[in-house]
Amino acid sequence: MYQFTVIVPVYNEEDNLQRVKDEFLAYFKIAIKKTKVLFVNDGSTDKSLTSIKSICIDNDAFSYISFDKNRGLSAAIKAGFDYVETPLLGYIDSDLQTTPKDFNLLLEHIEKYDLVTGVRANRKDSFVKNMSSKIANGIRRAFTHDGMDDTGCPLKVIKTEFAQRIPMFKGLHRFLPAMILLQNGNVLQVPVQHFPRIAGTAKFGLWNRLLGPLMDCFAYLWMKRKYINYNVAEKG
């Protein structure tokens, strides 16, 4: 029955999870695709897993998988890709600095595109965070030529068949549009709302927002040179 699964990576976000539940219950009522949620608990050490289990017991539109220990955001997203069974998947951060309601803006375009990503308009982050993000995006664009202004935006919709072919490594969540282009897919960016973080703490600092992605660019270039792509002309 479901057409669209939203992956929600969680690492020590117990103070935000009730809001996540409430926001999605509101979104389910207006969603243009029948939607479910898959929590990926990335080895949280607080009470996040307990909260996730409670949410999933109350409503069968919510499900979860949980890691044995913290593996990082790229691993959580990859696991979500692997466990999704619907033809479309999405991704949103559990800090809710973006809203599930804006998935409808992206879903309007997914028939013509293979990935539709948000671009955070009027970002509500600190000056240092905004500037480091802009610099990192500029460096990444120079390496990938993907034309994307804000690959760090935690609001995306992807056709599942494309997402499940991405050979993920640590840090590759910043290169999802580029990885779709490597598959000869097409991508689009759409402005979405952005909000201040209300609860919990940010998991990324200057190092993993700026210097880390620079090193990942070289890994991407290596992968691009080695990437295997083919089309089957016929079979029998």
Rosetta silent file (secondary structure, phi, psi, omega in degrees, C-alpha in Angstrom):
SEQUENCE: MYQFTVIVPVYNEEDNLQRVKDEFLAYFKIAIKKTKVLFVNDGSTDKSLTSIKSICIDNDAFSYISFDKNRGLSAAIKAGFDYVETPLLGYIDSDLQTTPKDFNLLLEHIEKYDLVTGVRANRKDSFVKNMSSKIANGIRRAFTHDGMDDTGCPLKVIKTEFAQRIPMFKGLHRFLPAMILLQNGNVLQVPVQHFPRIAGTAKFGLWNRLLGPLMDCFAYLWMKRKYINYNVAEKG
SCORE:     score description
SCORE:     0.000 S_00000001
   1 L     0.000  -31.913 -175.666    0.000    0.000    0.000 S_00000001
   2 L   -81.265  144.148  179.539    2.866    2.378    0.759 S_00000001
   3 L  -111.464  -19.563 -167.655    4.579    4.269   -2.054 S_00000001
   4 E  -143.407  125.786  176.852    7.112    6.366   -0.153 S_00000001
   5 E  -115.464  128.168  177.117    9.408    5.590    2.808 S_00000001
   6 E  -100.166  121.628  177.520   11.166    8.370    4.719 S_00000001
   7 E   -85.980  128.967  178.826   14.458    7.359    6.346 S_00000001
   8 E  -122.898   95.953  174.967   15.124    9.127    9.666 S_00000001
   9 E   -67.513  140.337 -176.615   18.662    8.545   11.018 S_00000001
  10 E  -133.119  123.761  170.722   18.797    8.942   14.798 S_00000001
  11 L  -137.717  105.803  179.380   21.810    9.433   17.038 S_00000001
  12 L    53.594   58.693 -179.721   21.076   10.681   20.567 S_00000001
  13 L  -124.580   35.063 -175.667   17.955   12.649   19.630 S_00000001
  14 L   -57.558  -31.792 -177.780   15.582   11.552   22.412 S_00000001
  15 L   -75.487  -12.764 -178.410   14.396   15.136   22.974 S_00000001
  16 L  -103.368  -14.431 -167.078   13.310   15.475   19.336 S_00000001
  17 H   -69.267  -33.190  175.645   11.575   12.161   18.665 S_00000001
  18 H   -63.732  -39.106  175.995    8.128   13.076   19.963 S_00000001
  19 H   -63.891  -39.928  177.579    8.208   16.081   17.651 S_00000001
  20 H   -59.300  -47.121  178.386    9.251   13.803   14.786 S_00000001
  21 H   -58.346  -49.624 -176.917    6.248   11.566   15.468 S_00000001
  22 H   -63.036  -42.014 -179.804    3.831   14.503   15.685 S_00000001
  23 H   -63.287  -39.891 -179.815    5.183   16.144   12.529 S_00000001
  24 H   -74.490  -35.484  175.375    4.813   12.933   10.539 S_00000001
  25 H   -60.525  -36.810  175.719    1.342   12.185   11.854 S_00000001
  26 H   -70.011  -39.495 -178.798    0.367   15.630   10.559 S_00000001
  27 H   -67.762  -37.677 -179.601    2.164   15.025    7.271 S_00000001
  28 H   -53.056  -31.762 -176.399    0.479   11.668    6.663 S_00000001
  29 L   -73.443  -21.882 -176.738   -2.831   13.511    6.369 S_00000001
  30 L  -118.887   -0.972 -175.282   -1.640   15.724    3.490 S_00000001
  31 L   -62.170  137.993  179.797    0.996   13.526    1.828 S_00000001
  32 L   -86.380   -6.956  169.919    0.564   13.161   -1.940 S_00000001
  33 L  -128.539  140.432  178.967    2.092    9.652   -1.750 S_00000001
  34 L   -63.861  122.727 -163.365    1.115    7.105    0.903 S_00000001
  35 E  -119.592  143.166  170.228    4.017    7.426    3.313 S_00000001
  36 E  -130.232  168.392 -176.288    5.731    5.417    6.027 S_00000001
  37 E  -123.407  135.169  174.364    8.761    6.160    8.218 S_00000001
  38 E  -118.495  108.361  173.313   11.862    4.037    8.831 S_00000001
  39 E   -77.764  137.644  171.462   13.958    5.080   11.844 S_00000001
  40 E  -118.728  103.097 -179.554   17.612    4.034   11.726 S_00000001
  41 E   -80.262  113.243 -173.661   19.012    4.143   15.250 S_00000001
  42 L   -90.664   57.584  176.750   22.734    4.757   14.844 S_00000001
  43 L    65.629   38.471 -179.478   23.863    3.276   18.156 S_00000001
  44 L   -58.158  144.034  179.079   22.320    5.978   20.337 S_00000001
  45 L  -105.952   -0.239  175.314   23.521    5.997   23.956 S_00000001
  46 L   -98.592 -150.713 -177.145   20.546    7.945   25.338 S_00000001
  47 L   -97.337   21.899 -178.473   16.892    6.819   25.410 S_00000001
  48 H   -59.034  -44.970 -177.220   16.332    7.303   21.672 S_00000001
  49 H   -63.101  -40.221  176.998   15.813    3.584   20.978 S_00000001
  50 H   -60.381  -43.206  178.688   13.218    3.305   23.754 S_00000001
  51 H   -64.770  -41.928  179.907   11.333    6.265   22.282 S_00000001
  52 H   -61.291  -45.735  179.744   11.546    4.817   18.764 S_00000001
  53 H   -60.242  -41.148  179.182   10.130    1.472   19.916 S_00000001
  54 H   -63.292  -42.387  178.626    7.237    3.234   21.639 S_00000001
  55 H   -62.728  -43.073 -176.310    6.437    5.232   18.508 S_00000001
  56 H   -69.868  -32.902  177.182    6.513    2.113   16.323 S_00000001
  57 H   -65.451  -36.523 -175.221    4.237    0.141   18.662 S_00000001
  58 H   -75.291  -24.357 -173.027    1.624    2.890   18.527 S_00000001
  59 L  -150.286  123.092 -176.034    1.458    3.200   14.704 S_00000001
  60 L   -75.960    0.301  172.232    2.317    0.661   12.004 S_00000001
  61 L   -79.812   -6.704  177.603    3.359    3.461    9.620 S_00000001
  62 E  -112.502  136.050  173.334    6.550    3.659   11.722 S_00000001
  63 E  -141.663  173.642 -177.303    9.254    0.980   11.803 S_00000001
  64 E  -152.034  157.552  162.293   12.903    0.869   12.814 S_00000001
  65 E  -128.689  154.414 -175.456   16.249   -0.843   12.549 S_00000001
  66 E  -136.846  130.909  178.428   18.977   -0.349   15.160 S_00000001
  67 L   -77.562  157.820  176.058   22.772   -0.647   14.894 S_00000001
  68 L   -72.180  -27.670  176.099   24.889   -2.445   17.482 S_00000001
  69 L  -157.669  172.453 -177.923   26.995    0.722   17.869 S_00000001
  70 L   -64.378  124.586 -177.473   27.453    4.145   16.288 S_00000001
  71 L  -117.166  -10.945  178.787   28.419    3.759   12.622 S_00000001
  72 L   102.046  161.661 -173.348   27.931    7.297   11.280 S_00000001
  73 H   -64.027  -41.872 -179.473   25.405    9.103    9.116 S_00000001
  74 H   -61.126  -41.101  178.365   26.451    7.563    5.805 S_00000001
  75 H   -64.632  -39.990  179.467   26.049    4.052    7.236 S_00000001
  76 H   -64.351  -42.126  178.680   22.613    4.931    8.634 S_00000001
  77 H   -65.972  -43.646  178.902   21.452    6.283    5.271 S_00000001
  78 H   -59.704  -44.840  178.093   22.886    3.247    3.441 S_00000001
  79 H   -60.960  -40.323  176.086   21.088    0.865    5.810 S_00000001
  80 H   -59.772  -46.133  176.910   17.879    2.778    5.189 S_00000001
  81 H   -55.070  -43.774 -175.330   18.368    2.398    1.431 S_00000001
  82 H   -66.397  -32.140 -172.942   18.899   -1.346    1.872 S_00000001
  83 H   -97.813   -6.530  178.383   15.755   -1.902    3.942 S_00000001
  84 L   -71.849  139.262  179.954   13.302    0.266    1.993 S_00000001
  85 L  -118.884   -2.305  179.454   10.705   -1.703   -0.001 S_00000001
  86 L   -90.008  159.095 -178.865    8.716    1.144   -1.574 S_00000001
  87 L   -68.495  -19.858  178.667    9.470    2.536   -5.069 S_00000001
  88 E  -125.104  145.364  174.545   10.343    5.952   -3.611 S_00000001
  89 E  -134.681  156.608  177.325   12.398    6.863   -0.569 S_00000001
  90 E  -133.845  175.302 -178.078   13.189   10.075    1.243 S_00000001
  91 E  -146.739  135.393  175.718   15.551   11.263    3.913 S_00000001
  92 E  -148.044  145.836  176.693   15.179   13.815    6.707 S_00000001
  93 L   -77.342  150.099 -178.771   17.218   14.580    9.828 S_00000001
  94 L   -78.293   -4.744  176.200   15.629   13.933   13.209 S_00000001
  95 L   -78.871   -9.975  177.053   16.502   17.452   14.405 S_00000001
  96 L    56.487   39.080  169.541   13.608   18.729   12.229 S_00000001
  97 L   -78.393   -9.225  165.260   15.412   21.782   10.919 S_00000001
  98 L  -121.620  163.840 -174.584   13.443   20.911    7.790 S_00000001
  99 L  -113.658  139.794  176.200    9.792   19.875    7.772 S_00000001
 100 H   -57.224  -27.677 -178.706    8.193   16.696    6.390 S_00000001
 101 H   -57.784  -29.608 -179.283    5.472   18.862    4.843 S_00000001
 102 H   -75.621   -6.998  172.939    8.002   20.020    2.229 S_00000001
 103 H   -58.825  -32.024  178.985    8.324   16.476    0.919 S_00000001
 104 H   -61.217  -34.253  178.341    5.246   17.280   -1.166 S_00000001
 105 H   -64.382  -36.382 -179.571    7.245   19.994   -2.963 S_00000001
 106 H   -79.046  -39.669 -177.738    9.850   17.402   -3.933 S_00000001
 107 H   -64.536  -25.404  178.229    7.404   14.607   -4.743 S_00000001
 108 L   -60.293  -23.682 -173.944    5.696   16.822   -7.320 S_00000001
 109 L  -108.839   -4.916 -168.787    8.814   16.461   -9.511 S_00000001
 110 L   -71.067  -18.077  177.436    9.941   12.884   -8.842 S_00000001
 111 L   -66.960  -33.713 -176.967    8.186   11.397  -11.880 S_00000001
 112 L   -94.434  -14.285 -176.743   10.509   13.358  -14.198 S_00000001
 113 L  -126.082  160.521 -179.229   13.646   13.160  -12.039 S_00000001
 114 L   -97.892  -21.737  170.821   15.520   10.400  -10.251 S_00000001
 115 E  -143.149  132.819  173.045   16.548   12.547   -7.279 S_00000001
 116 E  -124.070  123.190 -176.793   14.955   15.755   -6.039 S_00000001
 117 E  -117.681  149.291  175.707   16.786   17.568   -3.237 S_00000001
 118 E   -79.470  156.466  169.652   15.866   20.538   -1.124 S_00000001
 119 E  -122.785  119.580 -175.040   17.805   23.784   -0.962 S_00000001
 120 E   -70.225  113.157  178.599   17.536   25.436    2.440 S_00000001
 121 L   -89.093  139.679  178.268   16.124   28.943    1.988 S_00000001
 122 L    51.435   58.572 -175.577   16.868   31.568    4.668 S_00000001
 123 L   -59.374  137.953 -176.533   19.010   29.205    6.715 S_00000001
 124 L  -102.343   36.535  179.572   18.679   29.591   10.468 S_00000001
 125 L  -103.442  171.995  179.237   22.214   28.459   11.331 S_00000001
 126 L   -68.319  162.611  179.124   25.176   30.363   12.761 S_00000001
 127 H   -58.960  -45.072 -178.624   27.423   32.475   10.545 S_00000001
 128 H   -62.593  -42.836 -179.282   30.311   30.004   10.898 S_00000001
 129 H   -65.595  -42.890  179.498   28.089   27.046   10.024 S_00000001
 130 H   -64.487  -44.162 -177.634   26.598   28.819    7.003 S_00000001
 131 H   -68.046  -42.220  179.505   29.978   29.972    5.668 S_00000001
 132 H   -64.969  -34.760  177.691   31.671   26.600    6.138 S_00000001
 133 H   -66.794  -42.451  179.185   28.724   24.954    4.364 S_00000001
 134 H   -63.559  -41.787  179.424   28.962   27.384    1.433 S_00000001
 135 H   -64.667  -45.161 -179.265   32.708   26.802    1.103 S_00000001
 136 H   -62.575  -40.784  178.738   32.284   23.026    1.286 S_00000001
 137 H   -65.249  -37.843  178.051   29.533   23.102   -1.338 S_00000001
 138 H   -64.802  -43.108  177.699   31.711   25.214   -3.622 S_00000001
 139 H   -62.584  -45.627 -178.331   34.623   22.789   -3.323 S_00000001
 140 H   -62.904  -41.559  178.862   32.353   19.798   -3.941 S_00000001
 141 H   -61.644  -37.821  179.794   30.774   21.410   -7.026 S_00000001
 142 H   -63.898  -32.719  179.705   34.244   22.046   -8.452 S_00000001
 143 H   -82.535  -40.046 -169.325   35.049   18.340   -8.119 S_00000001
 144 H   -99.709  -24.713 -176.001   31.697   16.808   -9.121 S_00000001
 145 L    55.683   37.256 -178.643   30.142   19.380  -11.487 S_00000001
 146 L   -86.478   -9.484  176.620   26.744   18.291  -10.155 S_00000001
 147 L    73.881    7.987 -175.944   25.331   21.833  -10.186 S_00000001
 148 L   -90.484  136.877 -177.747   23.880   21.457   -6.677 S_00000001
 149 L   -90.446  -20.339 -170.401   23.930   24.411   -4.273 S_00000001
 150 L  -153.718   67.733 -178.309   23.147   22.580   -1.016 S_00000001
 151 L   -69.165  -15.319  177.129   23.829   18.837   -1.000 S_00000001
 152 L   -78.871   -4.210  179.920   23.874   18.948    2.809 S_00000001
 153 L   -62.806  122.902 -176.685   20.164   19.740    2.898 S_00000001
 154 L   -84.562   49.436  176.791   18.573   16.888    4.889 S_00000001
 155 E  -147.856  105.754 -175.638   15.481   16.675    2.703 S_00000001
 156 E  -142.087  152.248  170.240   15.664   14.461   -0.383 S_00000001
 157 E  -128.408  131.865 -176.937   13.484   12.155   -2.472 S_00000001
 158 E  -135.789  143.195  169.654   15.084    9.430   -4.588 S_00000001
 159 E   -67.924  129.122 -171.143   13.784    6.616   -6.737 S_00000001
 160 H   -58.981  -37.895 -178.599   14.663    3.516   -4.734 S_00000001
 161 H   -60.849  -33.186  177.128   16.174    1.629   -7.669 S_00000001
 162 H   -76.298  -43.405 -177.984   18.759    4.409   -8.075 S_00000001
 163 H   -61.472  -39.825 -175.192   19.447    4.770   -4.340 S_00000001
 164 L   -75.371   -9.738  175.495   20.077    1.054   -3.869 S_00000001
 165 L   -92.806   -2.151 -178.766   22.731    1.050   -6.608 S_00000001
 166 L   -78.182  122.852  178.010   24.870    3.658   -4.834 S_00000001
 167 L   -82.411   87.288 -170.604   28.093    2.089   -3.458 S_00000001
 168 L   -69.795  144.619  165.083   28.165    4.051   -0.207 S_00000001
 169 L  -137.931  169.731 -175.790   31.253    4.891    1.806 S_00000001
 170 L   -58.887  126.294 -179.316   31.705    7.190    4.803 S_00000001
 171 L    96.527  -10.281 -174.109   30.965   10.786    3.767 S_00000001
 172 H   -74.436  -11.085  177.724   29.165    9.852    0.542 S_00000001
 173 H   -61.290  -20.266  176.873   25.827   11.168    1.822 S_00000001
 174 H   -79.778   -9.481 -173.439   27.087   14.586    0.641 S_00000001
 175 H  -115.532   19.528 -175.624   27.469   13.240   -2.907 S_00000001
 176 H   -58.860  -45.620  176.827   24.046   11.679   -3.501 S_00000001
 177 H   -59.509  -42.175  179.533   23.162   13.918   -6.508 S_00000001
 178 H   -62.627  -36.383 -179.798   26.574   13.231   -8.061 S_00000001
 179 H   -71.406  -29.652  174.378   26.080    9.488   -7.574 S_00000001
 180 H   -70.311  -39.883  177.883   22.712    9.652   -9.333 S_00000001
 181 H   -63.313  -35.191  177.154   24.361   11.516  -12.238 S_00000001
 182 H   -61.898  -26.745  177.899   26.984    8.752  -12.461 S_00000001
 183 L   -87.619   11.620 -175.696   24.079    6.374  -13.139 S_00000001
 184 L    63.522   25.547  173.112   22.953    8.650  -15.991 S_00000001
 185 L   -85.671  177.176  177.713   20.026    9.761  -13.850 S_00000001
 186 L  -125.406  151.144 -171.829   18.773   13.335  -13.577 S_00000001
 187 E  -131.352  156.713  179.780   18.493   15.572  -10.529 S_00000001
 188 E  -144.605  145.297  172.979   16.625   18.702   -9.459 S_00000001
 189 E  -115.911  141.844 -174.443   16.879   21.082   -6.509 S_00000001
 190 E  -133.406  131.936  178.332   13.850   22.815   -4.978 S_00000001
 191 E   -62.813  137.427  177.581   13.801   25.538   -2.270 S_00000001
 192 E  -134.042  166.968 -179.550   12.487   24.327    1.108 S_00000001
 193 L   -74.995  156.536  176.275   11.959   25.848    4.537 S_00000001
 194 L  -139.041  142.867 -173.636   14.630   25.815    7.232 S_00000001
 195 L  -131.840  156.602  175.623   14.233   26.170   11.003 S_00000001
 196 L   -67.815  152.497  172.445   16.520   26.597   14.030 S_00000001
 197 L   -70.427  129.914 -177.978   17.425   23.499   16.010 S_00000001
 198 L   -96.018  -38.946 -176.176   15.134   23.378   19.054 S_00000001
 199 L  -138.426  164.184  179.850   16.507   20.394   20.979 S_00000001
 200 L    75.719 -179.007 -178.661   19.542   18.130   20.962 S_00000001
 201 L  -125.937  148.431  179.368   23.020   19.031   19.764 S_00000001
 202 L   -65.962  143.984 -177.888   24.555   19.234   16.299 S_00000001
 203 L   -98.384   -3.785 -177.066   26.705   16.240   15.328 S_00000001
 204 L  -120.924  133.713  175.527   28.885   18.108   12.817 S_00000001
 205 L  -113.613 -164.547 -176.845   31.561   20.698   13.521 S_00000001
 206 H   -61.868  -39.461 -177.361   34.006   22.643   11.376 S_00000001
 207 H   -62.327  -53.926 -174.553   36.215   19.605   10.691 S_00000001
 208 H   -84.668   -0.414  173.521   33.532   17.244    9.398 S_00000001
 209 H   -99.134  -22.163 -174.224   31.625   20.028    7.645 S_00000001
 210 H  -123.022  -61.386 -175.630   34.586   21.518    5.753 S_00000001
 211 H   -73.405  -38.410  177.513   37.852   19.575    5.840 S_00000001
 212 H   -57.634  -51.526  178.469   36.241   16.133    5.883 S_00000001
 213 H   -59.978  -30.035  177.509   34.233   16.742    2.680 S_00000001
 214 H   -62.031  -44.044  177.948   37.384   18.024    0.948 S_00000001
 215 H   -66.985  -36.372  179.270   39.058   14.655    1.481 S_00000001
 216 H   -63.921  -28.134  178.967   35.890   12.869    0.417 S_00000001
 217 H   -60.023  -38.213  179.313   36.055   14.695   -2.930 S_00000001
 218 H   -68.900  -36.066  175.820   39.222   12.789   -3.799 S_00000001
 219 H   -64.692  -38.032  178.203   37.514    9.516   -2.884 S_00000001
 220 H   -64.323  -43.269  179.049   34.641   10.500   -5.169 S_00000001
 221 H   -60.753  -40.064  176.388   37.011   11.200   -8.066 S_00000001
 222 H   -61.219  -45.558 -179.862   38.582    7.770   -7.614 S_00000001
 223 H   -63.361  -39.026 -179.187   35.128    6.166   -7.614 S_00000001
 224 H   -61.770  -40.447  179.134   34.086    8.129  -10.692 S_00000001
 225 H   -66.948  -31.851 -175.058   37.084    6.790  -12.631 S_00000001
 226 H   -97.995   -4.104 -170.970   36.335    3.219  -11.524 S_00000001
 227 L   -65.974  134.607  178.810   32.525    3.359  -11.667 S_00000001
 228 L   -98.823  125.179  178.836   30.853    0.625  -13.729 S_00000001
 229 L  -135.333  137.037 -179.364   27.778    1.665  -15.705 S_00000001
 230 L  -153.799  158.822  173.283   25.927   -0.349  -18.327 S_00000001
 231 L  -125.742  131.284  177.501   22.589   -0.710  -20.089 S_00000001
 232 L   -81.091  119.228 -179.129   21.150   -4.087  -21.074 S_00000001
 233 L   -77.097  -38.802  177.153   20.096   -3.921  -24.742 S_00000001
 234 L  -162.854  164.223  178.386   18.188   -7.200  -24.697 S_00000001
 235 L  -149.190  160.668 -178.993   17.905  -10.464  -22.805 S_00000001
 236 L  -164.942    0.000    0.000   16.452  -13.873  -23.401 S_00000001
